[in-house]
Tab-separated table of C-alpha atoms and ligand atoms in Angstrom:
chain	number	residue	atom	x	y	z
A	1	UNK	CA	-24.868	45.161	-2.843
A	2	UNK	CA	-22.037	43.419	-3.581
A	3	UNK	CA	-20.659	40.542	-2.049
A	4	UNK	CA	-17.104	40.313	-0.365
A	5	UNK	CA	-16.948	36.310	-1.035
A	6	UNK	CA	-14.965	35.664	-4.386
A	7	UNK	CA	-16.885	33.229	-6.723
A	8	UNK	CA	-15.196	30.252	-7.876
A	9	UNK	CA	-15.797	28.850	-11.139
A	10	UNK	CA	-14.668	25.345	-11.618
A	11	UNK	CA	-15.052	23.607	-14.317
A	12	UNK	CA	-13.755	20.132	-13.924
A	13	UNK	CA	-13.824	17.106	-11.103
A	14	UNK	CA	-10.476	16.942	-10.629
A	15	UNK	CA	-10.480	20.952	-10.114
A	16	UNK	CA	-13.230	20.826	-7.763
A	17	UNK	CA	-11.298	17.800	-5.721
A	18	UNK	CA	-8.204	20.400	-5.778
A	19	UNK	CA	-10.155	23.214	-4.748
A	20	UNK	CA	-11.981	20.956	-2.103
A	21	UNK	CA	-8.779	20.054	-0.483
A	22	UNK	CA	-7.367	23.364	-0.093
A	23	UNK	CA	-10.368	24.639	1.522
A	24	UNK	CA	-10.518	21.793	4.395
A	25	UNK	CA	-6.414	22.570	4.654
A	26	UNK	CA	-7.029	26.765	4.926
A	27	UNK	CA	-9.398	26.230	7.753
A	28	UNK	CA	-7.985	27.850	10.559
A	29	UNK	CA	-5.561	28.555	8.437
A	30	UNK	CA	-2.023	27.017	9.954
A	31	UNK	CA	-1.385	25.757	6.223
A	32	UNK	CA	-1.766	22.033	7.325
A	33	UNK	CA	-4.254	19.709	5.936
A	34	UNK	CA	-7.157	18.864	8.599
A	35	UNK	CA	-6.941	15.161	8.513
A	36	UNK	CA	-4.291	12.628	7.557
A	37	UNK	CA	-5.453	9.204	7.768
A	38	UNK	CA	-3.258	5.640	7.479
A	39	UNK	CA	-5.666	2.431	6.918
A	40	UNK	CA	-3.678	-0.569	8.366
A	41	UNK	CA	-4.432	-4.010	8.985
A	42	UNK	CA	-2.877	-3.939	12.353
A	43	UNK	CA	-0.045	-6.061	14.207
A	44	UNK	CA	1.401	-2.026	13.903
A	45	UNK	CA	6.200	-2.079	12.989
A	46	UNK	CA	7.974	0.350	12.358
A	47	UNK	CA	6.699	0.444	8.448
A	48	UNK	CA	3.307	1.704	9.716
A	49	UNK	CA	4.577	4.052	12.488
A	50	UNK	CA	7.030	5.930	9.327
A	51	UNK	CA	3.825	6.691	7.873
A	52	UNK	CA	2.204	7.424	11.146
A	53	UNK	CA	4.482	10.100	11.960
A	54	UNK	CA	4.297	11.384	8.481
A	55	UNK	CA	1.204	11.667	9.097
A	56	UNK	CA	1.206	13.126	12.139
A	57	UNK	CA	3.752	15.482	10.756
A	58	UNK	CA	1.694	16.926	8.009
A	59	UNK	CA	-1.602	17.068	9.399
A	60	UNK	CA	-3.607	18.555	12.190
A	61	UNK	CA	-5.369	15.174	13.007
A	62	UNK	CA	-4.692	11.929	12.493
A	63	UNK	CA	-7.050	8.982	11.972
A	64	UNK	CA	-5.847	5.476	11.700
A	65	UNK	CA	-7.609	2.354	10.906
A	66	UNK	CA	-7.131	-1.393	11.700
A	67	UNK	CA	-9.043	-3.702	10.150
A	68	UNK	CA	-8.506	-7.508	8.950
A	69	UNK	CA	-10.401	-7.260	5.620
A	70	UNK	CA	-11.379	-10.802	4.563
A	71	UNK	CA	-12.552	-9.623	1.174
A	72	UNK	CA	-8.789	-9.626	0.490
A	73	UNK	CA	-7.995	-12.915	1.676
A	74	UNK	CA	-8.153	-15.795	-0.932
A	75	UNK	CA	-10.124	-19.051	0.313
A	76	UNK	CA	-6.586	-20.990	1.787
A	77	UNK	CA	-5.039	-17.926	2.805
A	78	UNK	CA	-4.319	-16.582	6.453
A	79	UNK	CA	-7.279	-14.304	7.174
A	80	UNK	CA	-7.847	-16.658	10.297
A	81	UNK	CA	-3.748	-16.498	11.875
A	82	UNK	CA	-3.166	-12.806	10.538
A	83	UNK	CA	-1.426	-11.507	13.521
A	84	UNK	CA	-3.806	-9.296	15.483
A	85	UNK	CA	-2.987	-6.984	19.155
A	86	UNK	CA	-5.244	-4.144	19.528
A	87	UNK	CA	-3.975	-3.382	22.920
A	88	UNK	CA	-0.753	-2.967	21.823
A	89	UNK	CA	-1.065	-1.164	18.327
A	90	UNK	CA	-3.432	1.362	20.450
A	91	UNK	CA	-0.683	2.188	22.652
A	92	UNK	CA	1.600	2.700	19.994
A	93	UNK	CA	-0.746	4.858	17.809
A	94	UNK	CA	-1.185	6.813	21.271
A	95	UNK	CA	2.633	7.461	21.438
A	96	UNK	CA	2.744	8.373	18.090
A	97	UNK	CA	0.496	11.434	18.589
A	98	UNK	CA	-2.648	9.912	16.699
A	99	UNK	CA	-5.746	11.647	17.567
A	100	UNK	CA	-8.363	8.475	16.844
A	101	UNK	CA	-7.928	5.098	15.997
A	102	UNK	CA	-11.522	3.365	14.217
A	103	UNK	CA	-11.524	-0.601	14.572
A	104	UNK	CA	-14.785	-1.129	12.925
A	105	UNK	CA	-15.568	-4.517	12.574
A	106	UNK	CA	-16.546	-6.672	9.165
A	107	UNK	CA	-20.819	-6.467	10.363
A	108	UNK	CA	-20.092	-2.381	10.282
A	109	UNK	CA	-18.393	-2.396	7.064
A	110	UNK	CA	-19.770	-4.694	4.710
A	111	UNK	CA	-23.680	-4.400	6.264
A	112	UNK	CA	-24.341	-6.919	3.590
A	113	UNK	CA	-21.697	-9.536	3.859
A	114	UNK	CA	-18.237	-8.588	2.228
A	115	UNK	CA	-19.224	-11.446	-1.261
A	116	UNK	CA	-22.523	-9.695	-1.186
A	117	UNK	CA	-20.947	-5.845	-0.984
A	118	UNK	CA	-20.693	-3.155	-4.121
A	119	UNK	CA	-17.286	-4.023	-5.245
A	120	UNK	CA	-14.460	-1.759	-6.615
A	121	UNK	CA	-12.906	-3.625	-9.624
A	122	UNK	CA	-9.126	-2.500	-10.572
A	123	UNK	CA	-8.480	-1.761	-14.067
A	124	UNK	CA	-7.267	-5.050	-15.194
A	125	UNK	CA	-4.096	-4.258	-16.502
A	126	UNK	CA	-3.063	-3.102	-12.995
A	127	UNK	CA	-4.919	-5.970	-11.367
A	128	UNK	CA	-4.064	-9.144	-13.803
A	129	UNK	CA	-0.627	-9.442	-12.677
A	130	UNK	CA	1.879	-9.645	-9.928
A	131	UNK	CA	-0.029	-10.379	-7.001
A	132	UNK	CA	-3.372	-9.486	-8.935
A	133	UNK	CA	-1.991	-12.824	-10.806
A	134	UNK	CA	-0.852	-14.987	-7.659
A	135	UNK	CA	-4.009	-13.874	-5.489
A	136	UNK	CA	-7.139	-13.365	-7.583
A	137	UNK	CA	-9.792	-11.120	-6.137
A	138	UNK	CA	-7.236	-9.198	-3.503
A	139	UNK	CA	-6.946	-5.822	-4.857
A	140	UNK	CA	-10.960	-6.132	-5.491
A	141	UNK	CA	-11.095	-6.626	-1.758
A	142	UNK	CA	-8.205	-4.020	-0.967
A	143	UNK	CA	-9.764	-1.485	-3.582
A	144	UNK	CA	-13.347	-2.198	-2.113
A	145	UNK	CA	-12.351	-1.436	1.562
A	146	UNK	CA	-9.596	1.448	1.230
A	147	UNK	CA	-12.899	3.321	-0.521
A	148	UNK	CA	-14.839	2.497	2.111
A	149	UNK	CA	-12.902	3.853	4.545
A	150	UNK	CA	-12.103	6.760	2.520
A	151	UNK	CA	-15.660	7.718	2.370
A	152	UNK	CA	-16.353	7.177	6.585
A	153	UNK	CA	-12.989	9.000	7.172
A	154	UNK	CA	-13.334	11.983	4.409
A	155	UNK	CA	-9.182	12.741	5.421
A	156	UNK	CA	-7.437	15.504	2.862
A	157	UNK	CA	-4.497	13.136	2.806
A	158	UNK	CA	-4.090	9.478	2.772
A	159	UNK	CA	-0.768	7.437	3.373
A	160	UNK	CA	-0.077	4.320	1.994
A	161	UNK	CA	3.432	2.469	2.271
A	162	UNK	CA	5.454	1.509	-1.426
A	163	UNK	CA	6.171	-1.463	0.143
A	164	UNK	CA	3.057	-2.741	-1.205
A	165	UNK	CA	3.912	-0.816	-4.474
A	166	UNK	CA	1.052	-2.513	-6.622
A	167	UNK	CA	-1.410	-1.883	-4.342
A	168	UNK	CA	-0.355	2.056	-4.078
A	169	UNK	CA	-0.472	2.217	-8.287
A	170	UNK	CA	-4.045	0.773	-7.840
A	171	UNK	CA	-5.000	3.221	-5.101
A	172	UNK	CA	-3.699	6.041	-6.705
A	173	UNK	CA	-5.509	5.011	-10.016
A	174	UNK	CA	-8.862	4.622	-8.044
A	175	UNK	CA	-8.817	7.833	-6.521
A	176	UNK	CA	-8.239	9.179	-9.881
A	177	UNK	CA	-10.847	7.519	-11.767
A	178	UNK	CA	-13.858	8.083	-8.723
A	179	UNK	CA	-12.522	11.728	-8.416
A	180	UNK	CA	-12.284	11.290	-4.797
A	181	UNK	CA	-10.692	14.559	-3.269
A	182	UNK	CA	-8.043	12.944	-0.932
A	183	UNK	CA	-4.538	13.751	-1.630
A	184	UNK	CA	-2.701	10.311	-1.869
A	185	UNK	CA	0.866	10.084	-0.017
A	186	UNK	CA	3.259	7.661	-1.110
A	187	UNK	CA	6.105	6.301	2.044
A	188	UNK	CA	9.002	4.825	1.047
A	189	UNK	CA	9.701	1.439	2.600
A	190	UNK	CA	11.298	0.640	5.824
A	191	UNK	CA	13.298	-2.041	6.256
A	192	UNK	CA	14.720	-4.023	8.994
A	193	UNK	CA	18.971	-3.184	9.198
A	194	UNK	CA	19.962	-6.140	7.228
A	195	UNK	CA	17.205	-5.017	4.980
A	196	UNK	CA	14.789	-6.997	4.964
A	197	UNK	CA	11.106	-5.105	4.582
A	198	UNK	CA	9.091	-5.064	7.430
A	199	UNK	CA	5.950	-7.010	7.218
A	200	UNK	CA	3.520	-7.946	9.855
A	201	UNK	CA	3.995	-11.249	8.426
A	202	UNK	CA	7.988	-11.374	9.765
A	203	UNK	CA	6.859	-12.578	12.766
A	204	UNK	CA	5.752	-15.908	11.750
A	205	UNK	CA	9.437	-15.996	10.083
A	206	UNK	CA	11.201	-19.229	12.164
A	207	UNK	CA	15.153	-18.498	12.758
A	208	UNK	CA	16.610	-20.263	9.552
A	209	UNK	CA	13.851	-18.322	7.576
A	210	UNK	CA	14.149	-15.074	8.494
A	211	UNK	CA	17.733	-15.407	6.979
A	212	UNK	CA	16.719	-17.221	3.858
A	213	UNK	CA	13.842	-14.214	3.810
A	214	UNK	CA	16.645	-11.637	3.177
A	215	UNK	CA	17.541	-13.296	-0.149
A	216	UNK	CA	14.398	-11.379	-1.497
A	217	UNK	CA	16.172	-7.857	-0.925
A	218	UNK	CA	19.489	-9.156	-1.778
A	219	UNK	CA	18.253	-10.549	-4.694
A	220	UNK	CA	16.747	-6.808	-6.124
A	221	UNK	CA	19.336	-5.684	-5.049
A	222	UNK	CA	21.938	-7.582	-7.262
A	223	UNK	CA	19.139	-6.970	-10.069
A	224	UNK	CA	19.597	-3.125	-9.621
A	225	UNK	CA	23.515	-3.367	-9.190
A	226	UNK	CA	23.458	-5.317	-12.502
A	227	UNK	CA	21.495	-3.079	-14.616
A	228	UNK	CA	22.886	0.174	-13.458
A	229	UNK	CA	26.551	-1.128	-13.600
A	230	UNK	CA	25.948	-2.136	-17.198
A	231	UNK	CA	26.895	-5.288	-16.161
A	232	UNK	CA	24.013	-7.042	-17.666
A	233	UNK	CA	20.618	-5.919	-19.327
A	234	UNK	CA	17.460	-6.154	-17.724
A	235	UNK	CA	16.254	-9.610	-19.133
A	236	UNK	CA	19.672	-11.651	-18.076
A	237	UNK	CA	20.034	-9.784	-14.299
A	238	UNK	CA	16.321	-10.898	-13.834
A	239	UNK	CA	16.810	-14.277	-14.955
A	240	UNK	CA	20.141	-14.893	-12.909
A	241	UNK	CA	17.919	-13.072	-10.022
A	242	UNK	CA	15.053	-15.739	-10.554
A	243	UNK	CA	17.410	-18.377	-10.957
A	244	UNK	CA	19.320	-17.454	-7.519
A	245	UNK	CA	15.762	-17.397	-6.126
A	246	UNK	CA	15.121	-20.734	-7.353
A	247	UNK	CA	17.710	-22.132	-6.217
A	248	UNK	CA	17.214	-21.146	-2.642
A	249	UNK	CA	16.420	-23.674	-0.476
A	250	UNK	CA	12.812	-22.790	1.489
A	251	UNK	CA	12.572	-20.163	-1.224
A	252	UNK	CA	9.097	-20.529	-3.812
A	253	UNK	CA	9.379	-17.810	-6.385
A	254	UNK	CA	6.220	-16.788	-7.173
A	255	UNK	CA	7.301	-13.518	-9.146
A	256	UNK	CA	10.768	-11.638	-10.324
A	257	UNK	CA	9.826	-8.974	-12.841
A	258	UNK	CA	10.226	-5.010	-13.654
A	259	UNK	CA	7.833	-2.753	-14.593
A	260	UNK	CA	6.688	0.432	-15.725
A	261	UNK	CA	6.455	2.785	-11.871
A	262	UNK	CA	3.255	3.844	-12.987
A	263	UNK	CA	1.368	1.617	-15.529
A	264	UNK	CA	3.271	-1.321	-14.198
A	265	UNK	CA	3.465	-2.220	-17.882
A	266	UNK	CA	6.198	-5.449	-17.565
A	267	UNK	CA	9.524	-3.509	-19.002
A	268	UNK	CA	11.885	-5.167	-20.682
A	269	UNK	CA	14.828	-2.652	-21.392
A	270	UNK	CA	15.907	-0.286	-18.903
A	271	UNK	CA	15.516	3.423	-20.669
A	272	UNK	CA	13.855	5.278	-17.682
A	273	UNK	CA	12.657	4.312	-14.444
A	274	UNK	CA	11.777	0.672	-13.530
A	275	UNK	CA	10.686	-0.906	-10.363
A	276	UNK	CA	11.479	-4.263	-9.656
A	277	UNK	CA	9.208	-6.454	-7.605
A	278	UNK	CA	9.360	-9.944	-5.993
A	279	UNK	CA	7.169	-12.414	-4.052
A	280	UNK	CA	8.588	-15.117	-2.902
A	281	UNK	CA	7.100	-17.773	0.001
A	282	UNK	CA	9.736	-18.565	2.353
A	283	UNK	CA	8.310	-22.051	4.262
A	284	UNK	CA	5.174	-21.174	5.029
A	285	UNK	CA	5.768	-17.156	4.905
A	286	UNK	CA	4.484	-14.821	1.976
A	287	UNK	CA	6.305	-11.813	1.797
A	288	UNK	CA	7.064	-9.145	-1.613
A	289	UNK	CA	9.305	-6.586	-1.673
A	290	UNK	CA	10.424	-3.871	-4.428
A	291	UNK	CA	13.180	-1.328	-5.210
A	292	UNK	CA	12.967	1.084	-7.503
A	293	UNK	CA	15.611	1.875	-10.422
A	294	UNK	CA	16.329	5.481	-11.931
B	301	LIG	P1	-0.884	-3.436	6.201
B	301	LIG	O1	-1.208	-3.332	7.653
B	301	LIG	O2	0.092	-4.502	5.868
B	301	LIG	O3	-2.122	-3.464	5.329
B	301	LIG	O4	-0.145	-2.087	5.819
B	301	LIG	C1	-0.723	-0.835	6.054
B	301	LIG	C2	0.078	0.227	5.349
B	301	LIG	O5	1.414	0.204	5.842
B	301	LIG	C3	0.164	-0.015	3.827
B	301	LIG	O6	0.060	1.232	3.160
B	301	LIG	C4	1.530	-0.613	3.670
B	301	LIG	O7	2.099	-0.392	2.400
B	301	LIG	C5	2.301	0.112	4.748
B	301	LIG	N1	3.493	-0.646	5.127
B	301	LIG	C6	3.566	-1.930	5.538
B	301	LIG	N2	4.845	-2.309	5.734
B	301	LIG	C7	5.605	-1.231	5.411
B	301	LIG	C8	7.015	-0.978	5.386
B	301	LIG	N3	7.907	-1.906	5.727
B	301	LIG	N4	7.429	0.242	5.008
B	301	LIG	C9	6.540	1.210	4.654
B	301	LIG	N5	5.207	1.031	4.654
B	301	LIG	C10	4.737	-0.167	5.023
């Protein structure tokens, strides 16, 4: 007899991932994917809730996560004073339509102590520079936990923020290389109205700073203004933008450069699209921020 079910026959991962995804997304058959899922650290803005909604938009269900991970914290950095209010991030997550939130803590996910866990190493020419550079170990920790997560939550499509633009290129590039069959969503940044990126970490921002901390936007800003204008090439607008950093008071540069969207090869001559990235502390504060140039 023959049967009524059409056979399949797929012949690579990346196929099979494809094919994967549109079967969870044609159950019950409205079109939308099953489950959308946004890993967070917590202390939940407006940044998280854009890809919350997103989320929320595109999927059936919506899972989102809050967890500290210290695997990404360096030894002097502020795993200890990173902001943390369950109570109220659940009742925003509840406003914003999400069906479960998972607050799993470190004993659940790394059963063997986070040093002592499998690791996910980045590809070091993603990972050696930028933050990779100013925080060694992070995006081991960040790559480590988002595939954690990834596997508990098994969710069709996954949102992460550009804000944190190298850590999206490294996600995106892990996914790819472990074939997992999750459909990563890229959110453009939100920012504050002055512009200044939101950032959990804003709130330790004391008055003078958090107007000193929009020098970091205005900055790329005058960086893409420059370029596209012609007014200067690449090189000289990031120099004069380092320089103007520099010479902030309560500003420490740690990074002005541009680089390739994807490979996030450093680019010296604007021909296609750049982004440009910064990290800066301001006092105590470490915040980065990006903008993209096409
Ligand atoms: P975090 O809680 O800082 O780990 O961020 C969780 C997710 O929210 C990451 O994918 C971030 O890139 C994203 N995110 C954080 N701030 C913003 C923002 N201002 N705009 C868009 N996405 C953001």
């Amino acid at each position: 007899m023959k049967s009524s079910t059409e056979t399949r026959l797929i012949k690579t991962p990346e196929e099979f991932c494809k094919w994967r995804c549109d079967q969870e997304t044609a159950v019950d058959g409205d079109g939308r994917p099953f489950l959308g899922f946004v890993p967070t650290m917590g202390a939940l803005h407006e940044g998280h809730l854009s890809l919350i909604r997103q989320a929320v938009k595109e999927c059936r269900k919506v899972v989102v996560s809050i967890f500290v991970n210290p695997l990404q914290f360096g030894p002097n950095e502020d795993f200890e004073k990173y902001p943390r209010n369950l109570q109220a991030d659940l009742s925003l997550c509840e406003k914003a339509g999400v069906h479960a939130v998972v607050n799993f803590n470190t004993q659940e996910l790394y059963p063997h102590h986070p040093e002592r866990s499998t690791k996910v190493f980045p590809p070091e020419e993603l990972e050696d520079r930028l933050c990779g550079a100013v925080r060694p170990g992070h995006f081991v920790g960040v790559a480590t936990v988002v595939l954690k997560l990834l596997m508990i939550v098994q969710p069709q499509q996954a949102y992460f923020g550009q804000k944190d633009f190298q850590q999206l290129a490294i996600i995106q590039r892990m996914v790819s290389d472990f074939f997992v069959p999750v459909r990563v969503v890229p959110v453009p940044t939100v920012r504050e109205a002055d512009g200044l990126a939101m950032s959990s970490r804003n709130v330790y921002l004391k008055a003078q700073e958090r107007i000193t901390a929009l020098e970091l936007y205005r900055t790329l800003c005058s960086v893409r203004e420059d370029v596209l204008n012609g007014k200067s090439n690449l090189q000289d607008s990031l120099k004069a933008g380092r320089d103007r950093l520099a010479g902030t008071p309560g500003v420490t540069l740690q990074y002005l450069e541009a680089c390739d969207p994807e490979s996030l090869a450093f680019i010296n001559d604007f021909k296609g699209p750049v982004v440009v990235l910064v990290a800066a502390r301001v006092g105590e504060v470490r915040l980065i921020d990006n903008l993209l140039i096409t």
